Coordinates of C-alpha atoms in Angstrom, one line a residue:
X1002 CA 133.7 90.3 75.3
X1003 CA 133.1 91.8 72.2
X1004 CA 135.9 90.7 71.2
X1005 CA 136.9 88.9 74.1
X1006 CA 140.4 89.3 75.1
X1007 CA 142.2 87.1 73.0
X1008 CA 138.8 87.5 69.8
X1009 CA 136.4 86.8 66.9
X1010 CA 137.0 87.2 66.9
X1011 CA 136.0 88.1 67.2
X1012 CA 135.1 86.3 67.3
X1013 CA 131.4 87.8 66.4
X1014 CA 127.9 88.6 65.5
X1015 CA 124.4 89.3 64.2
X1016 CA 125.6 88.2 60.8
X1017 CA 124.5 84.8 59.6
X1018 CA 127.4 84.1 57.2
X1019 CA 129.1 80.7 57.4
X1020 CA 131.4 80.4 60.4
X1021 CA 135.0 81.0 59.3
X1022 CA 137.7 78.9 60.9
X1023 CA 139.6 80.9 63.4
X1024 CA 141.7 80.3 66.4
X1025 CA 139.0 81.3 68.9
X1026 CA 136.9 78.2 68.1
X1027 CA 137.3 75.2 70.3
X1028 CA 138.9 76.4 73.4
X1029 CA 137.2 79.7 73.5
X1030 CA 140.5 81.3 72.9
X1031 CA 141.5 84.5 71.4
X1032 CA 140.5 85.8 68.0
X1033 CA 143.0 85.1 65.3
X1034 CA 145.8 87.5 65.1
X1035 CA 146.4 86.7 61.4
X1036 CA 146.1 89.3 58.7
X1037 CA 142.6 89.4 57.1
X1038 CA 141.8 87.3 54.1
X1039 CA 140.6 89.8 51.6
X1040 CA 138.5 87.3 49.8
X1041 CA 136.4 86.3 52.7
X1042 CA 136.1 88.9 55.4
X1043 CA 135.6 92.6 55.4
X1044 CA 134.2 94.6 58.4
X1045 CA 132.2 97.8 58.5
X1046 CA 134.1 98.4 61.8
X1047 CA 137.1 96.8 63.4
X1048 CA 136.8 93.1 63.0
X1049 CA 138.2 91.5 66.1
X1050 CA 137.0 93.4 69.0
X1051 CA 133.6 94.8 68.8
X1052 CA 130.0 93.6 68.4
X1053 CA 129.3 96.7 66.3
X1054 CA 131.0 95.1 63.4
X1055 CA 129.3 93.3 60.5
X1056 CA 131.3 90.3 59.4
X1057 CA 131.0 90.4 55.7
X1058 CA 131.7 87.8 53.0
X1059 CA 133.6 89.4 50.1
X1060 CA 134.0 86.4 47.8
X1061 CA 135.4 86.3 44.4
X1062 CA 132.6 86.2 41.9
X1063 CA 132.8 83.9 38.9
X1064 CA 130.2 84.2 36.2
X1065 CA 129.5 81.7 33.4
X1066 CA 128.2 83.8 30.5
X1067 CA 127.4 80.7 28.4
X1068 CA 124.2 80.2 30.3
X1069 CA 122.3 83.2 31.4
X1070 CA 120.2 81.3 33.9
X1071 CA 123.2 79.7 35.6
X1072 CA 123.7 81.2 39.1
X1073 CA 126.9 83.2 39.9
X1074 CA 129.1 81.4 42.4
X1075 CA 131.3 82.4 45.3
X1076 CA 134.8 81.3 44.4
X1077 CA 135.6 80.4 48.0
X1078 CA 132.5 78.2 47.9
X1079 CA 133.6 76.5 44.6
X1080 CA 135.7 73.9 46.4
X1081 CA 133.1 72.7 48.9
X1082 CA 132.2 69.3 50.4
X1083 CA 129.4 67.9 52.5
X1084 CA 130.6 65.5 55.3
X1085 CA 127.8 63.1 56.3
X1086 CA 127.1 60.8 59.2
X1087 CA 128.9 63.0 61.7
X1088 CA 128.0 62.4 65.3
X1089 CA 125.2 64.9 65.9
X1090 CA 126.8 66.1 69.1
X1091 CA 130.1 66.9 67.3
X1092 CA 130.8 70.7 67.8
X1093 CA 132.2 73.0 65.2
X1094 CA 135.5 73.1 67.2
X1095 CA 135.7 69.3 67.3
X1096 CA 135.3 69.0 63.5
X1097 CA 137.9 71.7 63.0
X1098 CA 140.3 70.0 65.3
X1099 CA 139.8 66.6 63.6
X1100 CA 140.3 68.0 60.1
X1101 CA 143.4 69.9 61.2
X1102 CA 144.8 66.8 62.9
X1103 CA 144.4 65.0 59.5
X1104 CA 146.5 67.8 58.0
X1105 CA 143.6 69.0 55.8
X1106 CA 143.2 72.6 55.0
X1107 CA 139.6 73.8 55.3
X1108 CA 138.9 77.5 54.8
X1109 CA 135.5 77.4 56.4
X1110 CA 133.4 75.0 58.3
X1111 CA 129.6 75.2 58.8
X1112 CA 127.9 72.8 61.3
X1113 CA 124.3 73.2 62.4
X1114 CA 123.5 72.2 66.0
X1115 CA 122.3 68.6 66.4
X1116 CA 122.7 67.9 62.6
X1117 CA 124.7 64.8 61.4
X1118 CA 126.4 66.7 58.5
X1119 CA 128.7 69.6 58.0
X1120 CA 130.0 71.7 55.1
X1121 CA 133.7 72.4 54.6
X1122 CA 135.2 74.7 51.9
X1123 CA 138.8 74.7 50.6
X1124 CA 141.0 77.0 48.6
X1125 CA 141.5 74.8 45.6
X1126 CA 140.4 71.6 43.9
X1127 CA 143.5 69.8 45.0
X1128 CA 142.7 70.4 48.7
X1129 CA 139.1 69.4 48.2
X1130 CA 140.0 66.1 46.5
X1131 CA 142.6 65.3 49.2
X1132 CA 139.9 65.9 51.9
X1133 CA 137.4 63.7 50.1
X1134 CA 140.0 60.9 49.9
X1135 CA 141.0 61.2 53.5
X1136 CA 137.5 61.5 55.0
X1137 CA 135.5 59.0 52.9
X1138 CA 134.9 55.9 55.1
X1139 CA 136.8 57.4 58.1
X1140 CA 135.7 56.0 61.5
X1141 CA 135.2 58.9 63.9
X1142 CA 133.3 58.9 67.2
X1143 CA 131.6 55.6 66.3
X1144 CA 130.4 56.8 62.9
X1145 CA 131.6 56.0 59.4
X1146 CA 131.8 59.3 57.5
X1147 CA 130.9 59.7 53.8
X1148 CA 131.7 62.7 51.7
X1149 CA 130.4 64.3 48.5
X1150 CA 130.9 67.5 46.6
X1151 CA 128.5 70.3 47.5
X1152 CA 127.2 73.1 45.4
X1153 CA 128.5 76.5 45.9
X1154 CA 126.3 79.3 47.2
X1155 CA 125.1 81.8 44.7
X1156 CA 126.8 85.2 44.7
X1157 CA 124.3 87.7 46.1
X1158 CA 125.6 90.9 44.6
X1159 CA 125.8 89.7 41.0
X1160 CA 122.5 87.8 41.3
X1161 CA 120.9 91.0 42.5
X1162 CA 122.3 92.8 39.5
X1163 CA 121.1 90.0 37.1
X1164 CA 117.6 90.1 38.6
X1165 CA 117.5 93.9 38.2
X1166 CA 118.6 93.6 34.5
X1167 CA 116.0 90.9 33.9
X1168 CA 113.4 93.2 35.4
X1169 CA 114.4 95.8 32.9
X1170 CA 113.9 93.4 30.1
X1171 CA 110.4 92.6 31.3
X1172 CA 109.5 96.2 31.8
X1173 CA 109.2 95.9 35.5
X1174 CA 110.0 98.9 37.7
X1175 CA 113.6 98.7 39.2
X1176 CA 113.1 99.5 42.8
X1177 CA 116.5 98.0 43.6
X1178 CA 118.3 100.5 41.4
X1179 CA 116.6 103.6 42.8
X1180 CA 119.3 105.8 44.3
X1181 CA 118.8 107.0 47.8
X1182 CA 119.4 110.5 48.9
X1183 CA 122.5 111.5 50.9
X1184 CA 120.5 111.7 54.1
X1185 CA 119.0 108.3 53.4
X1186 CA 122.4 106.7 52.9
X1187 CA 123.6 108.4 56.1
X1188 CA 120.7 106.8 58.1
X1189 CA 121.3 103.5 56.5
X1190 CA 125.0 103.5 57.5
X1191 CA 124.1 104.6 61.1
X1192 CA 121.5 101.8 61.3
X1193 CA 124.2 99.3 60.3
X1194 CA 127.1 100.5 62.4
X1195 CA 125.3 102.2 65.3
X1196 CA 121.7 100.7 65.4
X1197 CA 120.8 102.7 68.6
X1198 CA 122.0 106.0 67.2
X1199 CA 118.6 107.7 67.5
X1200 CA 118.0 106.8 71.1
X1201 CA 119.0 108.8 74.2
X1202 CA 121.7 107.1 76.2
X1203 CA 119.3 106.4 79.1
X1204 CA 116.9 104.7 76.7
X1205 CA 119.8 102.7 75.3
X1206 CA 120.7 101.4 78.8
X1207 CA 117.1 100.5 79.5
X1208 CA 116.9 98.7 76.1
X1209 CA 119.9 96.6 77.0
X1210 CA 118.7 95.8 80.5
X1211 CA 115.4 94.6 79.0
X1212 CA 117.3 92.3 76.6
X1213 CA 119.3 90.8 79.5
X1214 CA 116.0 90.2 81.4
X1215 CA 114.6 88.4 78.4
X1216 CA 117.7 86.2 78.3
X1217 CA 117.3 85.4 82.0
X1218 CA 113.7 84.4 81.3
X1219 CA 115.0 82.0 78.7
X1220 CA 117.6 80.7 81.2
X1221 CA 114.9 80.0 83.7
X1222 CA 113.0 77.9 81.1
X1223 CA 116.1 76.0 80.1
X1224 CA 117.0 75.2 83.7
X1225 CA 113.5 74.0 84.5
X1226 CA 113.7 71.7 81.6
X1227 CA 117.1 70.4 82.7
X1228 CA 115.7 69.5 86.1
X1229 CA 112.6 67.9 84.8
X1230 CA 114.7 65.7 82.5
X1231 CA 116.8 64.7 85.5
X1232 CA 113.8 63.1 87.2
X1233 CA 114.7 64.8 90.5
X1234 CA 111.9 65.7 92.9
X1235 CA 110.7 69.3 92.7
X1236 CA 111.9 69.8 96.2
X1237 CA 115.5 69.7 94.8
X1238 CA 114.9 72.2 92.1
X1239 CA 117.0 75.4 92.5
X1240 CA 115.6 78.9 92.7
X1241 CA 115.4 80.1 89.1
X1242 CA 114.3 83.7 89.7
X1243 CA 117.5 85.0 88.1
X1244 CA 116.1 88.5 87.5
X1245 CA 116.3 89.0 91.2
X1246 CA 120.1 88.6 91.0
X1247 CA 120.5 91.2 88.3
X1248 CA 122.4 94.4 89.4
X1249 CA 121.7 97.7 87.7
X1250 CA 123.6 98.2 84.4
X1251 CA 126.9 100.0 84.5
X1252 CA 127.1 102.8 81.9
X1253 CA 130.1 103.6 79.8
X1254 CA 131.9 106.7 81.1
X1255 CA 132.4 107.8 77.5
X1256 CA 129.7 107.5 74.9
X1257 CA 130.7 109.7 71.9
X1258 CA 133.9 108.8 70.0
X1259 CA 134.9 106.1 72.4
X1260 CA 136.5 103.7 69.9
X1261 CA 140.3 103.6 70.1
X1262 CA 140.6 101.3 67.1
X1263 CA 138.8 101.5 63.7
X1264 CA 139.4 99.6 60.5
X1265 CA 138.0 101.7 57.6
X1266 CA 137.2 100.1 54.2
X1267 CA 138.5 101.7 51.0
X1268 CA 135.8 101.6 48.4
X1269 CA 133.5 103.8 46.4
X1270 CA 130.7 106.2 47.3
X1271 CA 127.2 105.0 46.4
X1272 CA 126.2 108.3 44.7
X1273 CA 129.4 109.9 43.3
X1274 CA 131.4 106.6 42.8
X1275 CA 134.4 108.5 44.1
X1276 CA 137.1 106.7 46.1
X1277 CA 135.9 106.8 49.7
X1278 CA 137.4 105.7 53.0
X1279 CA 134.9 104.8 55.7
X1280 CA 132.4 102.2 56.7
X1281 CA 130.6 99.7 54.5
X1282 CA 126.9 100.5 54.0
X1283 CA 125.8 96.8 54.3
X1284 CA 126.8 93.3 53.7
X1285 CA 128.0 91.6 50.5
X1286 CA 125.2 89.0 50.7
X1287 CA 122.7 91.9 50.7
X1288 CA 124.3 93.1 47.4
X1289 CA 126.2 96.1 49.0
X1290 CA 129.8 97.0 48.6
X1291 CA 129.5 100.8 48.7
X1292 CA 131.3 102.8 51.3
X1293 CA 130.3 106.0 53.1
X1294 CA 132.5 108.4 55.1
X1295 CA 132.3 108.1 58.9
X1296 CA 131.4 111.7 59.3
X1297 CA 128.2 111.2 61.3
X1298 CA 129.2 108.0 63.2
X1299 CA 128.9 108.8 66.9
X1300 CA 131.2 106.0 68.1
X1301 CA 134.2 107.2 66.0
X1302 CA 136.4 110.0 67.4
X1303 CA 137.0 113.1 65.4
X1304 CA 140.7 112.3 65.3
X1305 CA 139.9 108.9 63.6
X1306 CA 137.6 110.6 61.1
X1307 CA 140.3 113.2 60.2
X1308 CA 142.8 110.4 59.6
X1309 CA 140.4 108.5 57.4
X1310 CA 139.5 111.7 55.4
X1311 CA 143.2 112.5 54.9
X1312 CA 144.0 108.9 53.7
X1313 CA 141.0 109.2 51.4
X1314 CA 142.7 112.2 49.8
X1315 CA 145.9 110.2 49.5
X1316 CA 144.2 107.2 47.8
X1317 CA 142.4 109.5 45.3
X1318 CA 145.8 110.9 44.2
X1319 CA 147.3 107.4 44.1
X1320 CA 148.0 105.5 40.9
X1321 CA 146.3 102.5 42.4
X1322 CA 142.5 101.9 42.7
X1323 CA 140.6 100.5 45.7
X1324 CA 140.2 96.8 45.9
X1325 CA 136.9 95.6 44.3
X1326 CA 135.5 92.5 46.0
X1327 CA 133.4 91.6 43.0
X1328 CA 136.0 91.8 40.2
X1329 CA 139.0 91.1 42.6
X1330 CA 140.8 94.0 40.9
X1331 CA 142.4 96.9 42.6
X1332 CA 144.8 97.3 45.6
X1333 CA 143.8 99.5 48.5
X1334 CA 141.7 97.5 51.0
X1335 CA 141.6 98.9 54.5
X1336 CA 143.0 101.5 56.8
X1337 CA 143.7 100.4 60.4
X1338 CA 143.9 103.3 62.9
X1339 CA 144.6 102.9 66.6
X1340 CA 145.0 105.7 69.2
X1341 CA 145.7 105.9 72.9
X1342 CA 145.1 108.4 75.7
X1343 CA 148.9 108.6 76.1
X1344 CA 149.3 110.2 72.6
X1345 CA 150.1 107.1 70.5
X1346 CA 148.7 107.0 67.0
X1347 CA 149.2 103.9 64.8
X1348 CA 148.3 103.9 61.1
X1349 CA 148.4 100.8 58.8
X1350 CA 146.9 100.6 55.4
X1351 CA 146.3 97.1 53.8
X1352 CA 147.4 96.9 50.1
X1353 CA 147.0 94.0 47.6
X1354 CA 150.4 93.6 46.0
X1355 CA 149.7 90.9 43.4
X1356 CA 150.6 91.9 39.9
X1357 CA 153.1 94.5 40.9
X1358 CA 156.9 94.2 40.8
X1359 CA 159.1 94.5 43.9
X1360 CA 160.2 97.9 42.6
X1361 CA 156.5 99.1 42.4
X1362 CA 155.8 97.8 45.9
X1363 CA 158.8 99.7 47.3
X1364 CA 157.4 102.8 45.6
X1365 CA 154.0 102.3 47.4
X1366 CA 155.8 102.0 50.7
X1367 CA 157.9 105.1 49.9
X1368 CA 154.9 107.1 49.0
X1369 CA 153.1 106.2 52.3
X1370 CA 156.2 107.0 54.3
X1371 CA 156.6 110.4 52.6
X1372 CA 152.9 111.3 53.1
X1373 CA 153.0 110.8 56.8
X1374 CA 156.5 112.2 57.4
X1375 CA 156.7 115.0 54.9
X1376 CA 153.3 115.5 53.2
X1377 CA 149.8 116.4 54.4
X1378 CA 149.7 113.4 56.7
X1379 CA 152.6 114.8 58.8
X1380 CA 150.2 117.0 60.8
X1381 CA 148.7 113.9 62.5
X1382 CA 152.0 113.1 64.2
X1383 CA 151.8 109.4 63.6
X1384 CA 153.9 107.6 66.1
X1385 CA 153.8 104.1 64.5
X1386 CA 153.4 103.5 60.8
X1387 CA 153.0 100.2 59.1
X1388 CA 151.8 98.7 55.8
X1389 CA 150.3 95.3 55.3
X1390 CA 151.0 93.8 51.8
X1391 CA 148.3 91.1 51.5
X1392 CA 147.4 88.5 48.9
X1393 CA 143.9 88.6 47.2
X1394 CA 143.3 85.1 48.6
X1395 CA 145.2 83.1 51.2
X1396 CA 146.5 79.7 50.0
X1397 CA 145.9 78.3 53.5
X1398 CA 144.4 79.4 56.8
X1399 CA 147.8 79.7 58.4
X1400 CA 149.2 81.9 55.6
X1401 CA 149.7 85.5 56.8
X1402 CA 151.8 88.4 55.7
X1403 CA 153.4 90.2 58.6
X1404 CA 152.9 93.9 58.8
X1405 CA 155.9 95.9 57.4
X1406 CA 157.1 98.6 59.9
X1407 CA 157.8 101.8 58.0
X1408 CA 158.3 104.5 60.7
X1409 CA 158.3 105.4 64.4
X1410 CA 157.7 103.0 67.3
X1411 CA 156.8 99.4 66.7
X1412 CA 154.0 99.7 69.3
X1413 CA 151.8 102.3 71.0
X1414 CA 151.3 102.4 74.7
X1415 CA 148.1 102.7 76.8
X1416 CA 147.5 102.7 80.5
X1417 CA 144.6 100.8 82.1
X1418 CA 143.9 100.8 85.9
X1419 CA 147.5 101.7 86.6
X1420 CA 149.1 99.2 84.3
X1421 CA 150.8 99.9 80.9
X1422 CA 150.3 97.9 77.8
X1423 CA 152.2 97.8 74.5
X1424 CA 149.9 97.5 71.6
X1425 CA 151.1 96.1 68.2
X1426 CA 149.0 96.2 65.0
X1427 CA 147.5 92.8 65.6
X1428 CA 147.3 92.8 69.4
X1429 CA 144.0 92.8 71.2
X1430 CA 143.1 95.8 73.3
X1431 CA 139.6 96.8 74.3
X1432 CA 138.2 99.5 72.0
X1433 CA 136.6 101.4 74.8
X1434 CA 139.3 102.1 77.3
X1435 CA 137.2 103.8 79.9
X1436 CA 134.5 101.2 79.6
X1437 CA 137.1 98.4 80.0
X1438 CA 138.2 99.9 83.3
X1439 CA 134.6 99.6 84.5
X1440 CA 134.3 96.1 83.3
X1441 CA 137.6 94.9 84.8
X1442 CA 136.8 96.6 88.1
X1443 CA 133.6 94.6 88.2
X1444 CA 135.4 91.3 87.4
X1445 CA 137.9 92.1 90.3
X1446 CA 135.0 92.7 92.7
X1447 CA 133.2 89.5 91.6
X1448 CA 136.4 87.5 92.1
X1449 CA 136.5 88.6 95.7
X1450 CA 140.2 88.2 96.2
X1451 CA 140.7 89.3 99.8
X1452 CA 144.3 88.2 100.4
X1453 CA 147.3 87.1 98.5
X1454 CA 146.8 83.3 99.1
X1455 CA 144.4 82.7 96.1
X1456 CA 145.2 81.2 92.8
X1457 CA 143.6 82.7 89.7
X1458 CA 142.9 80.6 86.6
X1459 CA 142.5 83.0 83.6
X1460 CA 140.9 80.9 80.8
X1461 CA 140.9 82.5 77.3
X1462 CA 143.3 85.1 78.8
X1463 CA 144.3 86.7 75.4
X1464 CA 147.0 89.3 76.1
X1465 CA 146.6 88.7 79.9
X1466 CA 145.0 92.0 80.9
X1467 CA 142.5 90.6 83.4
X1468 CA 145.1 88.3 85.0
X1469 CA 147.6 91.1 85.4
X1470 CA 145.0 93.4 87.0
X1471 CA 144.2 90.6 89.5
X1472 CA 147.8 89.5 90.2
X1473 CA 148.4 92.0 93.0
X1474 CA 145.5 90.4 95.0
X1475 CA 146.6 86.8 94.3
X1476 CA 149.3 84.3 95.2
X1477 CA 149.7 83.4 91.5
X1478 CA 147.8 83.7 88.2
X1479 CA 147.9 81.1 85.4
X1480 CA 146.6 82.2 82.0
X1481 CA 145.6 79.8 79.2
X1482 CA 145.5 81.1 75.6
X1483 CA 145.5 79.4 72.2
X1484 CA 147.1 82.1 70.1
X1485 CA 151.0 82.2 70.4
X1486 CA 151.2 85.9 69.5
X1487 CA 148.8 86.8 72.2
X1488 CA 150.8 84.8 74.8
X1489 CA 154.0 86.6 73.6
X1490 CA 152.2 90.0 74.0
X1491 CA 151.0 88.9 77.5
X1492 CA 154.5 87.9 78.6
X1493 CA 155.9 91.2 77.3
X1494 CA 153.2 93.2 79.1
X1495 CA 153.8 91.3 82.4
X1496 CA 157.5 92.1 82.2
X1497 CA 156.8 95.7 81.4
X1498 CA 154.7 96.1 84.5
X1499 CA 156.9 94.0 86.8
X1500 CA 154.2 91.4 87.4
X1501 CA 156.2 88.3 88.4
X1502 CA 153.4 86.0 89.8
X1503 CA 151.8 85.3 86.5
X1504 CA 152.5 82.6 83.9
X1505 CA 150.9 81.6 80.6
X1506 CA 150.3 78.3 79.0
X1507 CA 149.8 78.3 75.2
X1508 CA 147.4 75.7 73.9
X1509 CA 143.8 74.6 73.7
X1510 CA 142.0 75.1 77.0
X1511 CA 140.4 71.6 76.7
X1512 CA 143.9 70.1 76.4
X1513 CA 145.6 72.2 79.1
X1514 CA 142.9 72.3 81.7
X1515 CA 142.7 68.7 82.9
X1516 CA 146.3 68.4 84.0
X1517 CA 146.3 72.0 85.3
X1518 CA 143.2 71.5 87.4
X1519 CA 144.6 68.2 88.7
X1520 CA 147.7 70.0 90.0
X1521 CA 145.5 72.4 91.9
X1522 CA 143.5 69.9 93.9
X1523 CA 145.1 71.1 97.1
X1524 CA 144.2 74.7 96.3
X1525 CA 140.9 76.6 95.8
X1526 CA 141.4 78.5 92.6
X1527 CA 139.1 81.2 91.3
X1528 CA 138.4 80.8 87.5
X1529 CA 137.9 83.8 85.2
X1530 CA 136.5 82.8 81.8
X1531 CA 136.3 85.4 79.0
X1532 CA 135.4 83.4 75.9
X1533 CA 134.4 84.4 72.4
X1534 CA 130.8 85.2 71.6
X1535 CA 129.7 81.6 71.1
X1536 CA 131.0 80.7 74.6
X1537 CA 133.2 77.8 75.8
X1538 CA 133.0 74.4 74.2
X1539 CA 131.8 71.4 76.2
X1540 CA 135.2 69.9 76.9
X1541 CA 136.3 73.1 78.6
X1542 CA 133.1 73.4 80.6
X1543 CA 133.3 69.7 81.6
X1544 CA 136.9 70.1 82.8
X1545 CA 136.0 73.1 85.0
X1546 CA 132.9 71.6 86.4
X1547 CA 134.4 68.2 87.4
X1548 CA 137.3 69.9 89.2
X1549 CA 136.3 69.6 92.8
X1550 CA 138.6 72.3 94.1
X1551 CA 137.0 75.0 91.9
X1552 CA 134.2 76.6 93.9
X1553 CA 134.1 80.1 92.3
X1554 CA 133.9 81.0 88.6
X1555 CA 133.5 84.5 87.1
X1556 CA 132.1 84.3 83.5
X1557 CA 132.4 87.3 81.2
X1558 CA 130.1 87.1 78.3
X1559 CA 130.0 89.5 75.3
X1560 CA 127.0 87.7 73.8
X1561 CA 124.8 86.2 76.7
X1562 CA 122.2 84.8 74.3
X1563 CA 124.8 82.7 72.6
X1564 CA 126.4 81.7 75.9
X1565 CA 123.1 80.6 77.4
X1566 CA 123.9 77.0 76.9
X1567 CA 127.1 77.4 79.0
X1568 CA 125.2 78.8 81.9
X1569 CA 122.8 75.9 81.8
X1570 CA 125.7 73.4 81.6
X1571 CA 127.4 74.9 84.7
X1572 CA 124.2 74.7 86.7
X1573 CA 122.3 71.6 85.5
X1574 CA 122.1 68.6 87.8
X1575 CA 124.9 66.0 87.7
X1576 CA 124.7 63.3 85.0
X1577 CA 127.0 60.9 83.1
X1578 CA 127.8 63.8 80.7
X1579 CA 128.1 66.5 83.4
X1580 CA 130.0 65.2 86.3
X1581 CA 130.7 67.3 89.4
X1582 CA 128.4 69.3 91.6
X1583 CA 126.5 72.0 89.8
X1584 CA 127.3 75.7 90.3
X1585 CA 124.8 78.3 91.5
X1586 CA 124.3 81.7 89.9
X1587 CA 124.9 84.3 92.6
X1588 CA 124.7 87.6 90.8
X1589 CA 124.9 89.3 87.4
X1590 CA 126.1 92.7 86.3
X1591 CA 125.6 94.2 82.8
X1592 CA 128.3 96.6 81.7
X1593 CA 127.8 98.8 78.6
X1594 CA 131.0 98.7 76.7
X1595 CA 129.6 99.7 73.3
X1596 CA 127.2 102.7 73.3
X1597 CA 124.9 102.9 70.2
X1598 CA 125.2 99.1 69.6
X1599 CA 122.8 96.3 70.6
X1600 CA 125.4 94.5 72.6
X1601 CA 126.2 94.6 76.3
X1602 CA 128.8 92.7 78.4
X1603 CA 127.5 90.5 81.2
X1604 CA 129.5 89.5 84.2
X1605 CA 128.2 86.5 86.1
X1606 CA 129.3 85.0 89.4
X1607 CA 128.9 81.2 89.8
X1608 CA 129.7 79.5 93.1
X1609 CA 129.2 76.1 94.7
X1610 CA 130.0 74.5 98.1
X1611 CA 133.4 72.8 98.6
X1612 CA 133.1 69.0 98.3
X1613 CA 133.0 66.9 101.4
X1614 CA 135.3 64.4 99.7
X1615 CA 137.6 64.5 96.6
X1616 CA 135.8 61.8 94.8
X1617 CA 132.8 64.0 93.7
X1618 CA 134.5 64.7 90.3

């Protein structure tokens, strides 16, 4: 889902920036719960749970003034290598897993599909040199790897400024420097954060249904190709009229102000240059770092807007400036706000503490606490107050600064279909609570658990919401999740709700599944998979498909176009690569979780006949 439970998050997006390493790659597991790396990732909206976000690249800019024609570089790209002669079928997740197993510390990995090379970037020259030494000549998957240094990508913001300055010198009109009007900026922001803002809701739903139908047309073409490649006679081709299986889209019960979590950027207004707390106008690679207030954003509640506006007043009176992604100077970065229908309100600003003494940092914490307990912020009745003290740049992917609890409860509580959930600052919870209830009800219906004798396998379970909601209709539920914090949250929520027939296994799904499925040979489990946007990797799909006892699978996709390959892999004819009988698509249901966005959840039910013997896998 849009940020699938347990996502990049996540997992996430229409952005084409290099894929950052996160825990949701590989097993289709949850989005990383780590604190954000200020140098590499800033969102116009909450980063880990919603397709509306733009995943941005806020990299340190380093400019060499000795040569005017030399391009400006991203600092996170400065320590970059190209790994050659990789097996073309090696997935991003496999490369990440291999590098991690070699105790290397890549910050980002980029691998194009079917290419025999990949890029990896590191935090420092020492890490890059170590990686080159380890990987050069390494035998992996029948290939001998070679490595060389790679050039850093140019910095888009400073290059844009340089081109504009050069245009001045040449006497060329500077269209790039023309200031927009306030209304034009407002429309630009809405187009970025809420691209369907100017459509009626009925038209939005039709637009999303049409997109799903186009995806199903592509699925038909891919399935026809798969069967032609198999050399099977046409009489054995399946019915590929998938549009006939599509159920009417389920609308969101709430359209305006539905978000219960927002992460506002602290920056500067594009016209006044005043400190502003709101949403980013665009992406760094487009040369945009300006921020506009969320006043007109239809997906943001008035309560959220008021909290952002109040914090804006606080920062303007603060002795510390907003963090500047270009110069890497300043301190205030983000403001996380979460609210629940039960009255919980969580506030957590992110602050760069580098360059300040411990005494000064304690002063920052004290000022935040006083503002929300004695000052103008007291009127919001914040029930949970945190601050995150973050470095400008993480030294490693695993480095994270835990949030500092300042006041109130450590969590806020929400209720979903009769169950209660404790939400911490980093915990995943669907941003559209009412829409989530529609989605989870559909998943339950598709699972078709009619008695308490069934076993549910919840793959990419995140904080366990889906499994807990199905537990009352099952004999037992087993959840698989990569992120330890998500598993810890799931176990706490299960205990809170008295759900005793659910257990969780922490690890990569491709590692956990084979043994788990083997232990279920005498059962007929129902699998629920809720992966990140890119879908499940091949190892996970292969384990599920070649498990003969698995005859029903409910797939929840937050990005059906990206997951199209998964659908084909489940249904294509058997081969050496894809063992086990193919599944058949039975029905599909679109659920609109994110009004005003382009995205739509899609729930798919796959089934297959039980095997006549146990040797079909």
